[in-house]
XYZ file of C-alpha atoms in Angstrom:
91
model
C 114.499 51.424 129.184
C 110.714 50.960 128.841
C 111.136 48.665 125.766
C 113.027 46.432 127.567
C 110.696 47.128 130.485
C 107.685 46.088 128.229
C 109.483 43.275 126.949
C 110.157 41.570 130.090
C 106.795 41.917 131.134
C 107.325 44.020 134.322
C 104.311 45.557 134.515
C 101.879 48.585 132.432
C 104.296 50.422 129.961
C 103.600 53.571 127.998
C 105.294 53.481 125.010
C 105.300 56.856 122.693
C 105.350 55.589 118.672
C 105.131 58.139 116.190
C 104.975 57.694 112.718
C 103.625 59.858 109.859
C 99.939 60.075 108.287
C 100.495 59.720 104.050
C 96.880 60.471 103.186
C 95.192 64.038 103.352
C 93.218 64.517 106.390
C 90.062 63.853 104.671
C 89.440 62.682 100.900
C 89.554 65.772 98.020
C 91.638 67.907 100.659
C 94.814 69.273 98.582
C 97.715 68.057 100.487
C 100.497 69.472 99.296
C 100.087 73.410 100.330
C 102.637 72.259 103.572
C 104.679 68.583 102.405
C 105.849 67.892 99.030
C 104.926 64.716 97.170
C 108.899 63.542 97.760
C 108.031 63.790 101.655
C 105.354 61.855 101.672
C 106.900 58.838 98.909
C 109.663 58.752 101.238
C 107.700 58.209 104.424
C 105.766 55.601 102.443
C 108.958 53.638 102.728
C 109.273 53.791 106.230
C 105.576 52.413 106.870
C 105.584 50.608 110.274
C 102.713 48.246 109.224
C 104.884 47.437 105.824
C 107.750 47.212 107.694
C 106.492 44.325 110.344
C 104.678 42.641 107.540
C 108.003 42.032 106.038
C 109.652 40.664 109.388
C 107.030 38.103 109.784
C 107.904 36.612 106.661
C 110.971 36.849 106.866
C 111.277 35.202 110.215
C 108.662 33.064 109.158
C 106.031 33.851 111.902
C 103.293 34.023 109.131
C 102.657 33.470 105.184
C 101.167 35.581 102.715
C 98.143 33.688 102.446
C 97.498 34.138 106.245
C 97.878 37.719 105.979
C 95.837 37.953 103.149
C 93.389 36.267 105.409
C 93.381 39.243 107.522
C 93.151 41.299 105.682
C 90.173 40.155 103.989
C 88.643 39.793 107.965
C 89.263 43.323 108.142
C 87.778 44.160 105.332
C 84.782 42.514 105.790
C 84.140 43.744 109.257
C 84.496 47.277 108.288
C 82.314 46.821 105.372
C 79.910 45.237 107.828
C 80.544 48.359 110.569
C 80.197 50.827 107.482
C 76.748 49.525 106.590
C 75.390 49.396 110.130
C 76.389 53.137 110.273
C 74.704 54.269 107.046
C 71.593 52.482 107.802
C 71.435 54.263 111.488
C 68.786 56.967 111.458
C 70.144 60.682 112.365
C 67.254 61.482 114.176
């Protein structure tokens, strides 16, 4: 009911997505004391972002080479936000 409420437009709509985080909580943490490897392949497969990327092609709402594009703007403007930060003074 609030997808289609979203959908049509009919006004501010919380929707709940969950999905599943595939990468330890921070880098050189072991992460598999509580999920096995398996768990986490599988999950892999079930990637949301993965998932729409493939639907847009498919439908052929966007190309490769655009979302290369992105991602390449991305990439740039956290590499920009990521030097800003380490340059910032602590004090």
């Amino acid at each position: 009911m609030r997808l289609q409420r979203a959908r049509l437009g009919d006004g501010p709509t919380l929707l709940e997505c969950k999905t599943y985080r595939t990468r330890p909580h921070a880098e050189g943490m072991g992460d598999f004391t509580y999920r096995t490897r398996e768990e986490v392949e599988a999950w892999k497969t079930r990637d949301p972002i993965l998932r729409l990327k493939d639907v847009l092609l498919q439908d052929g709402l966007t190309s490769e080479p655009e979302l290369r594009a992105i991602d390449d703007e991305v990439k740039a403007v956290v590499g920009d936000a990521r030097e800003f930060a380490e340059k910032r003074s602590l004090a």
